[in-house]
mmCIF file of C-alpha atoms in Angstrom:
data_model
loop_
_atom_site.group_PDB
_atom_site.id
_atom_site.type_symbol
_atom_site.label_atom_id
_atom_site.label_comp_id
_atom_site.label_asym_id
_atom_site.label_seq_id
_atom_site.Cartn_x
_atom_site.Cartn_y
_atom_site.Cartn_z
ATOM 1 C CA MET A 1 13.548 11.739 -10.375
ATOM 2 C CA SER A 2 10.852 9.085 -9.922
ATOM 3 C CA ILE A 3 12.946 6.020 -10.855
ATOM 4 C CA TYR A 4 15.850 4.962 -8.645
ATOM 5 C CA SER A 5 18.550 2.389 -9.308
ATOM 6 C CA PHE A 6 21.348 1.759 -6.826
ATOM 7 C CA PRO A 7 23.452 -1.338 -7.591
ATOM 8 C CA ASP A 8 25.460 -0.902 -4.376
ATOM 9 C CA ARG A 9 24.209 -0.364 -0.845
ATOM 10 C CA GLY A 10 26.719 2.311 0.030
ATOM 11 C CA PRO A 11 28.565 2.524 3.362
ATOM 12 C CA TRP A 12 25.384 2.359 5.449
ATOM 13 C CA GLY A 13 23.729 -0.616 7.130
ATOM 14 C CA ARG A 14 24.820 -4.230 7.276
ATOM 15 C CA ASN A 15 25.167 -6.196 4.044
ATOM 16 C CA ALA A 16 24.623 -9.462 5.920
ATOM 17 C CA TYR A 17 21.156 -8.345 7.004
ATOM 18 C CA ARG A 18 18.960 -9.721 4.238
ATOM 19 C CA GLY A 19 16.334 -7.543 2.617
ATOM 20 C CA ASN A 20 17.645 -4.153 3.681
ATOM 21 C CA ALA A 21 17.373 -1.357 1.129
ATOM 22 C CA SER A 22 20.315 0.555 -0.269
ATOM 23 C CA GLY A 23 21.296 3.517 1.862
ATOM 24 C CA HIS A 24 21.407 5.552 -1.337
ATOM 25 C CA LEU A 25 17.615 5.326 -1.471
ATOM 26 C CA TYR A 26 17.248 7.049 1.898
ATOM 27 C CA LYS A 27 19.962 9.542 0.979
ATOM 28 C CA SER A 28 18.032 10.470 -2.171
ATOM 29 C CA LEU A 29 14.767 10.801 -0.246
ATOM 30 C CA PHE A 30 16.376 12.958 2.426
ATOM 31 C CA ASP A 31 18.096 15.171 -0.155
ATOM 32 C CA GLN A 32 14.829 15.619 -2.063
ATOM 33 C CA LEU A 33 12.408 16.047 0.846
ATOM 34 C CA LYS A 34 14.760 17.702 3.360
ATOM 35 C CA PRO A 35 12.937 16.540 6.511
ATOM 36 C CA ALA A 36 14.075 17.942 9.838
ATOM 37 C CA SER A 37 12.901 14.760 11.563
ATOM 38 C CA PHE A 38 12.472 11.145 10.495
ATOM 39 C CA ILE A 39 11.027 7.928 11.938
ATOM 40 C CA ASP A 40 11.526 4.378 10.668
ATOM 41 C CA PRO A 41 9.248 2.001 12.645
ATOM 42 C CA MET A 42 10.693 -1.134 10.983
ATOM 43 C CA ALA A 43 14.337 -0.188 10.929
ATOM 44 C CA GLY A 44 15.894 -3.648 10.422
ATOM 45 C CA SER A 45 19.654 -3.235 10.672
ATOM 46 C CA GLY A 46 19.542 0.550 10.984
ATOM 47 C CA THR A 47 20.438 1.607 7.437
ATOM 48 C CA SER A 48 18.001 4.527 7.445
ATOM 49 C CA LEU A 49 19.309 5.751 10.808
ATOM 50 C CA GLU A 50 22.893 5.766 9.600
ATOM 51 C CA VAL A 51 21.917 7.774 6.531
ATOM 52 C CA ALA A 52 19.901 10.177 8.679
ATOM 53 C CA GLN A 53 22.958 10.710 10.853
ATOM 54 C CA THR A 54 25.046 11.434 7.751
ATOM 55 C CA CYS A 55 22.472 14.029 6.696
ATOM 56 C CA GLY A 56 22.182 15.608 10.146
ATOM 57 C CA ILE A 57 18.527 14.642 10.577
ATOM 58 C CA GLN A 58 16.894 13.986 13.945
ATOM 59 C CA ALA A 59 15.891 10.336 13.606
ATOM 60 C CA TRP A 60 14.266 7.485 15.483
ATOM 61 C CA GLY A 61 14.551 3.845 14.468
ATOM 62 C CA LEU A 62 12.163 1.296 15.976
ATOM 63 C CA ASP A 63 12.069 -2.433 15.398
ATOM 64 C CA LEU A 64 10.349 -5.582 16.634
ATOM 65 C CA ASN A 65 13.753 -7.164 17.267
ATOM 66 C CA PRO A 66 14.563 -6.549 20.963
ATOM 67 C CA ASP A 67 18.287 -6.513 20.119
ATOM 68 C CA PHE A 68 17.895 -3.909 17.383
ATOM 69 C CA PRO A 69 19.865 -1.159 19.208
ATOM 70 C CA GLN A 70 22.955 -3.396 19.177
ATOM 71 C CA LEU A 71 22.789 -3.595 15.367
ATOM 72 C CA VAL A 72 22.785 0.155 14.835
ATOM 73 C CA ARG A 73 26.148 1.737 14.133
ATOM 74 C CA ALA A 74 24.771 5.273 14.157
ATOM 75 C CA ALA A 75 25.184 7.132 17.430
ATOM 76 C CA GLY A 76 24.745 10.578 18.902
ATOM 77 C CA ASP A 77 22.138 12.860 20.402
ATOM 78 C CA ARG A 78 20.168 13.096 17.141
ATOM 79 C CA VAL A 79 19.800 9.357 16.502
ATOM 80 C CA HIS A 80 17.666 7.080 18.678
ATOM 81 C CA ALA A 81 17.227 3.291 18.424
ATOM 82 C CA VAL A 82 14.453 1.370 20.201
ATOM 83 C CA GLY A 83 14.101 -2.421 20.171
ATOM 84 C CA GLY A 84 11.080 -4.549 21.021
ATOM 85 C CA PHE A 85 8.722 -2.092 19.313
ATOM 86 C CA ASN A 86 5.540 -3.683 17.935
ATOM 87 C CA ALA A 87 4.024 -1.526 15.183
ATOM 88 C CA LEU A 88 0.725 -3.426 15.481
ATOM 89 C CA ARG A 89 0.325 -2.821 19.207
ATOM 90 C CA ASP A 90 2.493 0.141 20.206
ATOM 91 C CA ARG A 91 1.733 3.718 19.218
ATOM 92 C CA ILE A 92 4.723 5.290 17.486
ATOM 93 C CA VAL A 93 4.072 8.757 18.938
ATOM 94 C CA ASP A 94 3.996 7.387 22.486
ATOM 95 C CA VAL A 95 7.391 5.735 22.051
ATOM 96 C CA VAL A 96 9.105 8.566 20.168
ATOM 97 C CA GLY A 97 7.468 11.388 22.105
ATOM 98 C CA GLN A 98 6.773 13.573 19.078
ATOM 99 C CA ARG A 99 5.700 13.492 15.443
ATOM 100 C CA ALA A 100 8.122 13.663 12.511
ATOM 101 C CA GLU A 101 8.075 15.256 9.074
ATOM 102 C CA LEU A 102 8.892 11.964 7.346
ATOM 103 C CA VAL A 103 7.866 8.476 8.527
ATOM 104 C CA VAL A 104 8.902 5.648 6.197
ATOM 105 C CA SER A 105 9.159 1.896 6.758
ATOM 106 C CA HIS A 106 10.364 -1.079 4.721
ATOM 107 C CA PRO A 107 8.062 -3.908 5.843
ATOM 108 C CA PRO A 108 8.778 -7.561 5.020
ATOM 109 C CA TYR A 109 6.236 -8.916 2.531
ATOM 110 C CA GLY A 110 5.259 -12.047 0.631
ATOM 111 C CA LYS A 111 6.889 -14.440 3.108
ATOM 112 C CA LEU A 112 10.063 -13.856 1.112
ATOM 113 C CA LEU A 113 12.383 -13.685 4.110
ATOM 114 C CA PRO A 114 11.514 -14.748 7.666
ATOM 115 C CA TYR A 115 12.874 -12.200 10.111
ATOM 116 C CA SER A 116 12.066 -13.808 13.439
ATOM 117 C CA GLY A 117 12.377 -17.457 14.391
ATOM 118 C CA GLN A 118 14.163 -20.383 12.807
ATOM 119 C CA GLY A 119 15.977 -19.413 9.630
ATOM 120 C CA GLY A 120 15.399 -15.741 10.338
ATOM 121 C CA MET A 121 17.564 -12.862 11.451
ATOM 122 C CA TRP A 122 16.711 -12.918 15.143
ATOM 123 C CA GLY A 123 14.854 -14.850 17.848
ATOM 124 C CA ALA A 124 14.478 -18.559 18.530
ATOM 125 C CA GLN A 125 10.772 -18.535 17.647
ATOM 126 C CA ALA A 126 8.682 -16.636 15.110
ATOM 127 C CA HIS A 127 7.047 -13.565 16.631
ATOM 128 C CA PRO A 128 3.234 -13.626 16.162
ATOM 129 C CA ASP A 129 3.237 -10.003 14.937
ATOM 130 C CA ASP A 130 6.143 -10.415 12.521
ATOM 131 C CA LEU A 131 4.717 -9.435 9.118
ATOM 132 C CA SER A 132 7.195 -11.692 7.326
ATOM 133 C CA HIS A 133 5.252 -14.779 8.486
ATOM 134 C CA MET A 134 1.768 -13.574 7.465
ATOM 135 C CA ASP A 135 -0.282 -14.706 4.489
ATOM 136 C CA ASP A 136 -1.468 -12.033 2.071
ATOM 137 C CA ASP A 137 -4.817 -11.211 3.702
ATOM 138 C CA ALA A 138 -3.370 -10.946 7.199
ATOM 139 C CA PHE A 139 -0.386 -9.017 5.861
ATOM 140 C CA MET A 140 -2.498 -6.389 4.091
ATOM 141 C CA GLU A 141 -4.671 -5.873 7.160
ATOM 142 C CA ALA A 142 -1.545 -5.516 9.293
ATOM 143 C CA LEU A 143 0.136 -3.198 6.785
ATOM 144 C CA GLN A 144 -2.888 -0.897 6.742
ATOM 145 C CA HIS A 145 -2.715 -0.697 10.528
ATOM 146 C CA VAL A 146 1.013 0.076 10.421
ATOM 147 C CA MET A 147 0.480 2.809 7.822
ATOM 148 C CA LEU A 148 -2.240 4.424 9.931
ATOM 149 C CA ASN A 149 0.111 4.246 12.910
ATOM 150 C CA GLN A 150 2.732 5.996 10.782
ATOM 151 C CA ARG A 151 0.160 8.573 9.675
ATOM 152 C CA ASP A 152 -0.571 9.317 13.315
ATOM 153 C CA ALA A 153 3.172 9.851 13.861
ATOM 154 C CA THR A 154 3.490 12.297 10.953
ATOM 155 C CA THR A 155 3.154 16.055 11.316
ATOM 156 C CA PRO A 156 0.308 17.549 9.240
ATOM 157 C CA GLY A 157 1.764 18.342 5.837
ATOM 158 C CA GLY A 158 4.492 15.744 6.330
ATOM 159 C CA LEU A 159 4.935 12.508 4.406
ATOM 160 C CA TYR A 160 4.523 8.896 5.457
ATOM 161 C CA GLY A 161 4.719 5.646 3.543
ATOM 162 C CA CYS A 162 6.753 2.556 2.838
ATOM 163 C CA VAL A 163 9.079 0.724 0.500
ATOM 164 C CA ILE A 164 7.274 -2.322 -0.855
ATOM 165 C CA GLY A 165 7.293 -4.590 -3.883
ATOM 166 C CA ASP A 166 4.997 -6.944 -5.738
ATOM 167 C CA TRP A 167 5.059 -10.722 -5.596
ATOM 168 C CA ARG A 168 4.317 -13.576 -7.964
ATOM 169 C CA ARG A 169 3.806 -17.125 -6.755
ATOM 170 C CA ALA A 170 2.249 -20.115 -8.510
ATOM 171 C CA GLY A 171 1.304 -17.877 -11.422
ATOM 172 C CA GLN A 172 -0.603 -15.422 -9.191
ATOM 173 C CA TYR A 173 0.597 -11.807 -9.194
ATOM 174 C CA THR A 174 0.030 -9.844 -5.997
ATOM 175 C CA SER A 175 0.407 -6.071 -6.184
ATOM 176 C CA TYR A 176 0.911 -5.029 -2.587
ATOM 177 C CA GLN A 177 1.398 -1.374 -3.449
ATOM 178 C CA ALA A 178 -1.881 -1.214 -5.400
ATOM 179 C CA GLU A 179 -3.745 -2.929 -2.567
ATOM 180 C CA LEU A 180 -2.178 -0.570 -0.034
ATOM 181 C CA ILE A 181 -3.184 2.530 -1.990
ATOM 182 C CA ALA A 182 -6.766 1.238 -2.211
ATOM 183 C CA ARG A 183 -6.879 0.741 1.565
ATOM 184 C CA MET A 184 -5.469 4.139 2.508
ATOM 185 C CA PRO A 185 -6.946 7.661 2.695
ATOM 186 C CA ARG A 186 -6.914 9.813 -0.421
ATOM 187 C CA GLU A 187 -3.593 11.331 0.610
ATOM 188 C CA LEU A 188 -1.356 9.704 -2.004
ATOM 189 C CA ALA A 189 1.520 12.075 -2.774
ATOM 190 C CA GLY A 190 3.595 9.941 -5.124
ATOM 191 C CA VAL A 191 4.871 6.520 -6.142
ATOM 192 C CA LEU A 192 8.569 6.112 -6.911
ATOM 193 C CA ILE A 193 10.102 3.035 -8.541
ATOM 194 C CA LYS A 194 13.274 1.463 -7.157
ATOM 195 C CA GLY A 195 15.239 -1.175 -9.042
ATOM 196 C CA GLN A 196 16.343 -4.218 -7.043
ATOM 197 C CA HIS A 197 19.908 -5.470 -7.290
ATOM 198 C CA ASN A 198 21.954 -8.317 -5.816
ATOM 199 C CA THR A 199 18.896 -10.266 -4.673
ATOM 200 C CA THR A 200 18.939 -13.991 -3.921
ATOM 201 C CA SER A 201 16.057 -14.616 -6.338
ATOM 202 C CA GLY A 202 17.941 -12.766 -9.050
ATOM 203 C CA ARG A 203 20.753 -15.320 -8.862
ATOM 204 C CA GLN A 204 18.456 -18.315 -9.276
ATOM 205 C CA SER A 205 17.082 -19.957 -12.402
ATOM 206 C CA TYR A 206 13.324 -20.462 -12.631
ATOM 207 C CA GLY A 207 13.145 -22.235 -15.970
ATOM 208 C CA ARG A 208 10.729 -20.934 -18.546
ATOM 209 C CA MET A 209 8.989 -17.750 -17.428
ATOM 210 C CA ARG A 210 6.234 -16.179 -19.474
ATOM 211 C CA LEU A 211 6.733 -12.753 -17.926
ATOM 212 C CA PRO A 212 9.901 -11.042 -16.675
ATOM 213 C CA MET A 213 11.076 -11.541 -13.115
ATOM 214 C CA ILE A 214 10.036 -8.822 -10.683
ATOM 215 C CA THR A 215 13.126 -6.695 -10.082
ATOM 216 C CA HIS A 216 11.651 -3.522 -8.627
ATOM 217 C CA GLU A 217 10.034 -2.115 -5.528
ATOM 218 C CA TYR A 218 7.962 0.999 -4.935
ATOM 219 C CA VAL A 219 8.327 3.897 -2.556
ATOM 220 C CA VAL A 220 4.711 4.795 -1.780
ATOM 221 C CA LEU A 221 4.331 8.184 -0.098
ATOM 222 C CA PHE A 222 1.235 9.794 1.407
ATOM 223 C CA GLU A 223 0.847 13.379 2.629
ATOM 224 C CA ARG A 224 -0.684 13.648 6.086
ATOM 225 C CA ARG A 225 -3.643 16.006 6.192
ATOM 226 C CA GLU A 226 -5.459 17.499 9.144
ATOM 227 C CA GLU A 227 -8.454 15.134 9.161
ATOM 228 C CA SER A 228 -8.747 12.635 11.991
ATOM 229 C CA VAL A 229 -8.143 8.968 11.322
ATOM 230 C CA TYR A 230 -11.850 8.241 11.848
ATOM 231 C CA LEU A 231 -12.890 10.616 9.080
ATOM 232 C CA VAL A 232 -10.348 9.294 6.602
ATOM 233 C CA LEU A 233 -11.227 5.685 7.422
ATOM 234 C CA ALA A 234 -14.906 6.425 6.797
ATOM 235 C CA ASP A 235 -13.925 7.703 3.350
ATOM 236 C CA VAL A 236 -11.871 4.552 2.715
ATOM 237 C CA VAL A 237 -14.831 2.335 3.627
ATOM 238 C CA THR A 238 -17.149 4.311 1.344
ATOM 239 C CA ARG A 239 -14.743 4.071 -1.594
ATOM 240 C CA GLN A 240 -14.154 0.358 -1.104
ATOM 241 C CA ALA A 241 -17.880 -0.333 -0.928
ATOM 242 C CA ALA A 242 -18.469 1.641 -4.119
ATOM 243 C CA ALA A 243 -15.648 -0.158 -5.897
ATOM 244 C CA THR A 244 -17.069 -3.532 -4.878
ATOM 245 C CA ARG A 245 -20.601 -2.745 -5.980
ATOM 246 C CA GLY A 246 -19.711 -0.731 -9.058
ATOM 247 C CA THR A 247 -21.505 2.457 -10.056
ATOM 248 C CA TRP A 248 -25.022 2.319 -11.466
ATOM 249 C CA ARG A 249 -23.635 3.573 -14.768
ATOM 250 C CA ASN A 250 -21.216 0.644 -14.989
ATOM 251 C CA VAL A 251 -23.866 -1.837 -13.864
ATOM 252 C CA VAL A 252 -26.300 -0.749 -16.578
ATOM 253 C CA ARG A 253 -23.553 -0.524 -19.211
ATOM 254 C CA LEU A 254 -22.396 -4.066 -18.438
ATOM 255 C CA ALA A 255 -25.977 -5.333 -18.551
ATOM 256 C CA LEU A 256 -26.595 -3.846 -21.996
ATOM 257 C CA GLN A 257 -23.236 -5.061 -23.249
ATOM 258 C CA THR A 258 -23.929 -8.597 -22.019
ATOM 259 C CA LEU A 259 -27.392 -8.533 -23.579
ATOM 260 C CA GLY A 260 -25.967 -7.753 -27.015
ATOM 261 C CA GLY A 261 -26.069 -3.959 -26.887
ATOM 262 C CA ARG A 262 -29.874 -3.791 -27.106
ATOM 263 C CA ALA A 263 -32.493 -4.817 -24.562
ATOM 264 C CA ASP A 264 -35.913 -3.927 -23.265
ATOM 265 C CA LEU A 265 -36.491 -2.933 -19.671
ATOM 266 C CA SER A 266 -37.752 -6.349 -18.598
ATOM 267 C CA ALA A 267 -34.508 -7.980 -19.771
ATOM 268 C CA LEU A 268 -32.452 -5.287 -18.053
ATOM 269 C CA TYR A 269 -34.397 -5.729 -14.827
ATOM 270 C CA ALA A 270 -33.861 -9.495 -14.944
ATOM 271 C CA TYR A 271 -30.112 -9.025 -15.367
ATOM 272 C CA VAL A 272 -29.584 -6.189 -12.890
ATOM 273 C CA GLY A 273 -31.874 -7.674 -10.237
ATOM 274 C CA ASP A 274 -29.174 -10.107 -9.096
ATOM 275 C CA HIS A 275 -26.539 -7.386 -8.669
ATOM 276 C CA PRO A 276 -25.560 -6.188 -5.156
ATOM 277 C CA ARG A 277 -26.594 -2.672 -6.196
ATOM 278 C CA ALA A 278 -30.195 -3.858 -6.454
ATOM 279 C CA SER A 279 -30.227 -6.335 -3.582
ATOM 280 C CA GLY A 280 -32.562 -5.229 -0.810
ATOM 281 C CA LYS A 281 -33.380 -1.932 -2.540
ATOM 282 C CA THR A 282 -37.017 -0.941 -3.023
ATOM 283 C CA HIS A 283 -36.581 1.537 -5.870
ATOM 284 C CA TRP A 284 -33.744 -0.012 -7.855
ATOM 285 C CA LYS A 285 -35.803 -0.259 -11.054
ATOM 286 C CA GLU A 286 -36.369 3.487 -10.923
ATOM 287 C CA LYS A 287 -32.600 3.890 -10.546
ATOM 288 C CA VAL A 288 -32.017 1.797 -13.676
ATOM 289 C CA ARG A 289 -34.414 3.996 -15.678
ATOM 290 C CA GLN A 290 -32.850 7.165 -14.278
ATOM 291 C CA THR A 291 -29.377 5.944 -15.243
ATOM 292 C CA LEU A 292 -30.502 5.120 -18.786
ATOM 293 C CA GLN A 293 -31.846 8.652 -19.221
ATOM 294 C CA LEU A 294 -28.867 10.367 -17.629
ATOM 295 C CA TYR A 295 -25.912 9.235 -19.756
ATOM 296 C CA PRO A 296 -25.462 9.741 -23.525
ATOM 297 C CA GLU A 297 -24.176 6.216 -24.220
ATOM 298 C CA PHE A 298 -27.659 4.886 -23.441
ATOM 299 C CA GLN A 299 -30.157 5.679 -26.200
ATOM 300 C CA ALA A 300 -33.821 4.786 -26.552
ATOM 301 C CA ALA A 301 -34.411 2.755 -29.724
ATOM 302 C CA ASP A 302 -38.124 2.290 -29.081
ATOM 303 C CA ARG A 303 -40.559 2.563 -26.226
ATOM 304 C CA GLY A 304 -38.953 0.652 -23.338
ATOM 305 C CA VAL A 305 -36.030 -0.517 -25.522
ATOM 306 C CA TRP A 306 -32.500 0.768 -24.976
ATOM 307 C CA THR A 307 -29.253 0.463 -26.912
ATOM 308 C CA LEU A 308 -25.618 1.008 -26.004
ATOM 309 C CA HIS A 309 -23.720 3.595 -28.038
ATOM 310 C CA ALA A 310 -20.289 5.141 -27.749
ATOM 311 C CA ALA A 311 -20.417 8.068 -25.338
#
């Protein structure tokens, strides 16, 4: 099942700890994936550890909160809690001592709930590496680092990922899960949808809203492959650069579309010349002509004149 809805949290975790996910979510993941070992590097109040103990899974829970072990009610030789762990600076494998088959976190996002500092769940001052205090750009950079840290802590063939939602503020919609997928290696295994219940925002009135309130999160899972992090990051950089520049096919199509669906080469050159694809390139005009001849939606209407047709 790819859509989850758990109105109650179950007997796991602490209800007073804001933002923690229902233990039924972890129970469903464990029942479906059947991992022998599990790591949660942002374990909050220890919900995932308690569920892992129920399921008989060897589990490690790590958290930035130095007092995290005192929050965890799970105990035994197969459950381990470590406080003061910084996912941006500490290597998960070095702390745990081994890799796990499943590594999933539930990071704080969107400045929805401060976890450290005044008004938060722990600490007198906000921790500089607490993701709950970061703006979107800093958060996404930090989240990518955390996910790569989790990837490093995952056995090849195992799964890693996070529970994360989207956020709308001042009319601007931010899709954290989409941004995360774009920043990660091509190892995406699946995206599950989890309904949100009993949230503080859900009990408030926001007046007239054009679009429905966001009442879901995603479970984004990646499958760890054998390639080193340097190889997969090189692929990420290449894909992001291509997405920013656009393909030559799209550049030429957009130029013809903007020029009314018909244009001669001089008009196309004038339009495309300002595009990043052409900037600094010596033979970009040849590339435009090659693209026009390569794809069926571009048809020659006359010598040096091209039209845009349905492919």
